[in-house]
Tab-separated table of C-alpha atoms in Angstrom:
chain	number	residue	atom	x	y	z
A	1	MET	CA	-0.189	0.320	-0.295
A	2	ALA	CA	2.819	2.660	0.666
A	3	LYS	CA	4.536	1.777	-2.495
A	4	ARG	CA	1.083	2.542	-4.454
A	5	SER	CA	1.080	5.453	-2.574
A	6	HIS	CA	4.575	6.678	-2.964
A	7	ALA	CA	4.343	5.694	-6.992
A	8	LYS	CA	1.064	7.869	-7.005
A	9	ARG	CA	2.876	10.783	-5.342
A	10	LYS	CA	5.832	10.609	-8.039
A	11	ARG	CA	3.213	10.376	-11.188
A	12	ASN	CA	1.295	13.472	-9.682
A	13	GLN	CA	4.704	15.602	-9.502
A	14	ARG	CA	5.161	18.779	-11.444
A	15	THR	CA	7.685	19.752	-13.852
A	16	HIS	CA	8.611	22.810	-13.334
A	17	PRO	CA	9.090	25.474	-15.897
A	18	GLU	CA	12.825	26.198	-15.561
A	19	ASP	CA	13.243	22.339	-16.100
A	20	ARG	CA	11.934	21.923	-19.245
A	21	LEU	CA	14.263	24.840	-20.401
A	22	PHE	CA	17.266	23.375	-18.647
A	23	PRO	CA	16.630	19.735	-17.708
A	24	GLU	CA	20.303	18.844	-17.017
A	25	GLU	CA	19.930	21.165	-13.975
A	26	TYR	CA	16.691	19.500	-12.735
A	27	GLY	CA	16.960	17.762	-9.095
A	28	ARG	CA	20.310	19.832	-8.004
A	29	ARG	CA	19.096	23.038	-7.056
A	30	ARG	CA	15.758	22.524	-5.055
A	31	SER	CA	15.270	20.342	-1.569
A	32	PRO	CA	12.073	18.581	-1.183
A	33	LEU	CA	8.941	20.667	-0.213
A	34	ASP	CA	9.025	20.911	3.477
A	35	GLY	CA	5.471	20.071	4.677
A	36	ASN	CA	4.735	23.738	5.866
A	37	ILE	CA	5.505	25.120	2.198
A	38	VAL	CA	2.324	25.867	0.412
A	39	GLU	CA	3.064	25.989	-3.508
A	40	ILE	CA	1.035	28.536	-5.514
A	41	ASN	CA	-0.424	27.717	-8.409
A	42	SER	CA	1.565	29.704	-11.149
A	43	HIS	CA	-0.847	28.911	-13.816
A	44	SER	CA	-3.236	31.658	-11.780
A	45	ARG	CA	-4.979	33.728	-14.409
A	46	GLN	CA	-5.406	36.217	-11.908
A	47	LEU	CA	-1.735	36.422	-10.854
A	48	GLU	CA	-0.718	36.600	-14.453
A	49	THR	CA	-2.524	39.279	-15.406
A	50	ALA	CA	-1.795	41.479	-12.116
A	51	TYR	CA	2.133	40.544	-12.165
A	52	ALA	CA	3.651	39.428	-15.636
A	53	PRO	CA	2.636	39.703	-19.148
A	54	LYS	CA	1.085	37.160	-20.821
A	55	ARG	CA	3.437	34.764	-22.284
A	56	ALA	CA	3.319	34.577	-26.323
A	57	ASN	CA	3.221	30.785	-27.539
A	58	GLN	CA	3.661	31.718	-31.483
A	59	PRO	CA	6.998	32.501	-32.943
A	60	LEU	CA	7.615	36.304	-33.448
A	61	THR	CA	5.635	37.435	-36.454
A	62	ALA	CA	6.899	40.902	-37.959
A	63	CYS	CA	4.345	43.773	-38.078
A	64	ASN	CA	5.061	45.121	-41.393
A	65	ASN	CA	7.839	44.387	-44.194
A	66	ALA	CA	10.549	46.793	-42.216
A	67	GLN	CA	10.467	44.416	-39.244
A	68	GLN	CA	10.520	41.404	-41.295
A	69	THR	CA	13.711	42.763	-43.385
A	70	TYR	CA	15.038	43.438	-39.539
A	71	ILE	CA	14.110	40.223	-38.438
A	72	ASN	CA	15.926	38.625	-41.362
A	73	ALA	CA	18.768	40.710	-41.019
A	74	ILE	CA	19.552	39.606	-37.406
A	75	GLN	CA	19.086	36.032	-37.911
A	76	ASN	CA	21.741	35.809	-41.195
A	77	TYR	CA	24.173	38.765	-39.960
A	78	ASN	CA	26.751	38.332	-37.056
A	79	LEU	CA	26.097	42.065	-36.390
A	80	THR	CA	22.797	44.159	-37.326
A	81	PHE	CA	22.443	47.632	-36.279
A	82	GLY	CA	18.772	48.751	-35.981
A	83	ILE	CA	18.528	52.644	-36.485
A	84	GLY	CA	15.174	54.542	-36.319
A	85	PRO	CA	12.562	56.402	-34.353
A	86	ALA	CA	10.991	54.958	-31.180
A	87	GLY	CA	8.160	52.541	-31.562
A	88	THR	CA	9.200	50.583	-34.560
A	89	GLY	CA	9.993	47.528	-32.861
A	90	LYS	CA	13.797	47.442	-32.710
A	91	SER	CA	14.151	46.130	-29.057
A	92	TYR	CA	11.142	44.056	-29.033
A	93	CYS	CA	12.305	41.833	-32.025
A	94	ALA	CA	15.801	41.829	-30.888
A	95	GLY	CA	14.716	40.611	-27.356
A	96	ALA	CA	11.902	38.322	-29.012
A	97	LEU	CA	14.807	36.608	-31.061
A	98	ALA	CA	16.973	36.437	-28.386
A	99	ALA	CA	14.650	34.486	-26.245
A	100	GLU	CA	13.986	32.171	-29.024
A	101	ALA	CA	17.489	31.495	-29.409
A	102	LEU	CA	17.848	30.625	-25.834
A	103	GLU	CA	14.969	28.471	-25.448
A	104	SER	CA	15.632	26.359	-28.463
A	105	GLY	CA	19.461	26.203	-27.095
A	106	ARG	CA	20.984	27.591	-30.060
A	107	ILE	CA	22.900	30.192	-27.229
A	108	GLU	CA	23.732	29.797	-24.197
A	109	ARG	CA	23.503	33.541	-22.722
A	110	ILE	CA	21.933	36.619	-23.321
A	111	ILE	CA	23.465	39.871	-22.529
A	112	LEU	CA	21.698	43.275	-22.087
A	113	THR	CA	23.755	46.323	-22.089
A	114	ARG	CA	23.308	50.190	-22.941
A	115	PRO	CA	25.245	53.389	-21.642
A	116	ALA	CA	23.933	54.855	-18.219
A	117	VAL	CA	23.405	58.089	-19.787
A	118	GLU	CA	19.962	59.488	-18.632
A	119	ALA	CA	18.103	62.799	-19.488
A	120	GLY	CA	18.784	65.077	-16.032
A	121	GLU	CA	19.454	62.494	-13.164
A	122	GLN	CA	22.547	60.473	-12.558
A	123	LEU	CA	22.921	56.734	-11.787
A	124	GLY	CA	24.132	57.399	-8.533
A	125	PHE	CA	21.017	59.211	-7.295
A	126	LEU	CA	18.829	55.856	-7.850
A	127	PRO	CA	18.427	53.907	-4.393
A	128	GLY	CA	19.998	50.153	-4.009
A	129	ALA	CA	23.185	48.635	-5.185
A	130	LEU	CA	24.446	49.176	-8.651
A	131	ASP	CA	22.775	46.062	-9.799
A	132	GLU	CA	19.265	47.390	-8.346
A	133	LYS	CA	20.520	50.991	-10.063
A	134	PHE	CA	20.781	49.642	-13.546
A	135	SER	CA	17.760	47.457	-13.486
A	136	VAL	CA	15.285	50.349	-14.361
A	137	TYR	CA	17.235	50.403	-17.367
A	138	ILE	CA	16.610	46.924	-18.691
A	139	ASP	CA	12.743	46.828	-17.203
A	140	ALA	CA	11.466	46.950	-21.001
A	141	PHE	CA	13.736	44.082	-21.938
A	142	ARG	CA	12.766	42.413	-19.006
A	143	GLU	CA	9.411	42.263	-19.867
A	144	ILE	CA	9.756	41.648	-23.573
A	145	LEU	CA	11.653	38.189	-22.158
A	146	ALA	CA	8.873	37.600	-20.158
A	147	GLU	CA	6.694	37.836	-22.296
A	148	ARG	CA	8.602	35.121	-24.503
A	149	LEU	CA	9.923	32.924	-21.910
A	150	GLY	CA	7.856	33.446	-18.699
A	151	ALA	CA	8.606	35.497	-15.575
A	152	GLY	CA	9.891	32.588	-13.656
A	153	THR	CA	12.189	31.353	-16.394
A	154	VAL	CA	13.724	34.880	-16.919
A	155	ASP	CA	14.018	35.234	-12.981
A	156	TYR	CA	15.826	32.176	-12.802
A	157	CYS	CA	18.106	32.733	-16.072
A	158	LEU	CA	18.792	36.356	-14.226
A	159	ARG	CA	19.693	34.065	-11.029
A	160	HIS	CA	22.364	31.890	-12.854
A	161	GLY	CA	23.814	34.028	-15.353
A	162	ARG	CA	21.918	32.814	-18.498
A	163	ILE	CA	20.631	36.590	-18.770
A	164	VAL	CA	23.338	39.267	-17.897
A	165	ALA	CA	22.336	42.951	-17.966
A	166	ALA	CA	24.974	45.142	-17.061
A	167	PRO	CA	25.960	48.834	-17.972
A	168	LEU	CA	28.124	49.311	-21.293
A	169	ALA	CA	31.158	50.266	-18.983
A	170	PHE	CA	31.310	46.683	-17.631
A	171	MET	CA	31.856	45.432	-20.799
A	172	ARG	CA	35.486	46.459	-21.247
A	173	GLY	CA	37.507	43.163	-20.984
A	174	LYS	CA	34.967	40.532	-22.179
A	175	THR	CA	34.865	38.382	-24.819
A	176	PHE	CA	31.457	37.423	-26.741
A	177	ASN	CA	31.303	33.972	-27.767
A	178	ASN	CA	29.653	31.970	-30.226
A	179	ARG	CA	26.911	30.886	-27.983
A	180	THR	CA	26.089	34.479	-26.816
A	181	PHE	CA	23.208	37.071	-28.333
A	182	VAL	CA	24.275	40.424	-26.926
A	183	ILE	CA	21.987	43.413	-27.640
A	184	LEU	CA	23.513	47.355	-26.930
A	185	ASP	CA	20.359	49.374	-26.773
A	186	GLU	CA	20.039	52.906	-27.070
A	187	ALA	CA	23.274	53.049	-28.707
A	188	GLN	CA	22.980	56.805	-29.824
A	189	ASN	CA	24.149	57.639	-26.362
A	190	THR	CA	27.751	56.015	-26.866
A	191	SER	CA	30.597	57.857	-27.522
A	192	PRO	CA	32.701	56.587	-30.506
A	193	ALA	CA	35.629	55.574	-27.825
A	194	GLN	CA	32.852	53.620	-26.073
A	195	MET	CA	31.420	52.093	-29.270
A	196	LYS	CA	34.990	50.748	-30.498
A	197	MET	CA	35.119	49.271	-26.895
A	198	PHE	CA	31.791	47.476	-27.283
A	199	LEU	CA	32.516	46.301	-30.896
A	200	THR	CA	35.759	44.875	-30.015
A	201	ARG	CA	34.347	42.635	-27.495
A	202	ILE	CA	32.715	40.323	-30.509
A	203	GLY	CA	34.267	36.968	-31.143
A	204	GLU	CA	33.611	34.259	-33.724
A	205	ASP	CA	30.053	33.547	-34.863
A	206	CYS	CA	28.595	36.189	-32.131
A	207	LYS	CA	24.914	37.373	-32.544
A	208	VAL	CA	25.158	41.062	-31.975
A	209	VAL	CA	22.309	43.427	-32.356
A	210	ILE	CA	22.813	47.120	-31.641
A	211	ASN	CA	19.672	49.713	-31.657
A	212	GLY	CA	19.162	53.369	-31.061
A	213	ASP	CA	17.742	56.276	-32.772
A	214	ILE	CA	20.362	58.706	-34.047
A	215	GLU	CA	18.326	61.896	-33.855
A	216	GLN	CA	17.696	61.277	-29.981
A	217	SER	CA	21.256	61.200	-28.368
A	218	ASP	CA	21.453	62.788	-24.788
A	219	ILE	CA	25.042	63.122	-25.033
A	220	ARG	CA	27.309	66.166	-26.306
A	221	GLY	CA	30.122	65.615	-29.075
A	222	SER	CA	30.555	63.121	-31.277
A	223	ASN	CA	27.959	60.091	-31.435
A	224	GLY	CA	29.331	56.602	-31.399
A	225	LEU	CA	26.303	54.811	-33.171
A	226	ALA	CA	26.444	57.361	-36.181
A	227	ASP	CA	30.209	56.973	-36.478
A	228	ALA	CA	30.154	53.188	-36.382
A	229	VAL	CA	27.449	53.223	-39.094
A	230	ASN	CA	29.719	55.524	-41.148
A	231	ARG	CA	32.454	53.089	-40.613
A	232	LEU	CA	31.136	49.424	-40.730
A	233	GLY	CA	28.472	49.988	-43.619
A	234	ASN	CA	30.419	48.025	-46.040
A	235	LEU	CA	31.352	45.158	-44.248
A	236	PRO	CA	30.022	41.723	-45.523
A	237	SER	CA	28.961	40.405	-42.080
A	238	VAL	CA	27.209	43.945	-41.278
A	239	TYR	CA	23.910	44.737	-41.907
A	240	ILE	CA	22.339	48.172	-41.367
A	241	HIS	CA	18.509	48.652	-41.439
A	242	ARG	CA	17.266	51.722	-41.127
A	243	PHE	CA	13.365	52.626	-39.932
A	244	GLU	CA	11.448	55.379	-40.923
A	245	ARG	CA	8.535	56.865	-39.490
A	246	GLU	CA	5.949	55.261	-41.320
A	247	ASP	CA	7.227	51.824	-39.856
A	248	ILE	CA	6.170	53.078	-36.350
A	249	VAL	CA	3.981	50.362	-34.919
A	250	ARG	CA	3.691	51.426	-31.268
A	251	SER	CA	0.794	53.674	-31.998
A	252	GLY	CA	-0.516	56.663	-34.368
A	253	LEU	CA	-0.188	58.972	-31.705
A	254	VAL	CA	3.627	58.448	-31.462
A	255	ARG	CA	3.956	58.767	-35.338
A	256	ASP	CA	2.181	62.335	-35.164
A	257	ILE	CA	4.117	63.339	-32.435
A	258	ILE	CA	7.588	62.575	-34.007
A	259	ASP	CA	6.125	64.311	-36.997
A	260	ARG	CA	5.596	67.031	-35.058
A	261	TYR	CA	8.820	67.383	-33.295
A	262	GLU	CA	11.019	66.669	-36.707
A	263	LEU	CA	9.158	67.809	-39.448
A	264	THR	CA	7.853	71.191	-37.877
């Protein structure tokens, strides 16, 4: 009788979402549940609505021809520049493709970085340690990854180094290998020296995406994104994709706002 009860419990035992993504680590990191611990049903519709974006179960689909060209470029080139106004889907497409590559096992790590440049406030005035200060800069990417992978999986990957988020200054001395997908966002706020430092981190067959809007730089002097585009445009492994105002998919209002700011 005891054996049958034990077998029944074993059959009913749930598989954690992280174990489906990284099965080799199953059974090594969690101790057996204590009798006083209550497991919350992670599939609760109310919790998903309140605290996490609904997970997208379908592959990434382009909203227009410009996005499709950009997606194809990321898939086929080692280094892709996405240049254009806000709301064109530059960050979303890059983040979603990185999530798909991680889930499929084609890569082992995602690196998210951006220059710690703000309009008006300094990083040091934010509360908390450095990783907590920088977390506000990659919240948008965290939402994208959570939508594609699930919030629990993203938290797990952040804790175990499968997803790394760090300021651009921390990239010095690193090498991005062939199992890494790197996204540099808000690249219009880099200097030419910072961009050169970042670009020289790229190892063989590494996937790198650099996004930004040259027209919205928050720094004085030369723009590292514009400088890199001018220097690297004719390299065979580099693709430069330019989004236009008509490619904005966020909302019609954003398109109208950009028209008022840039065309009048």
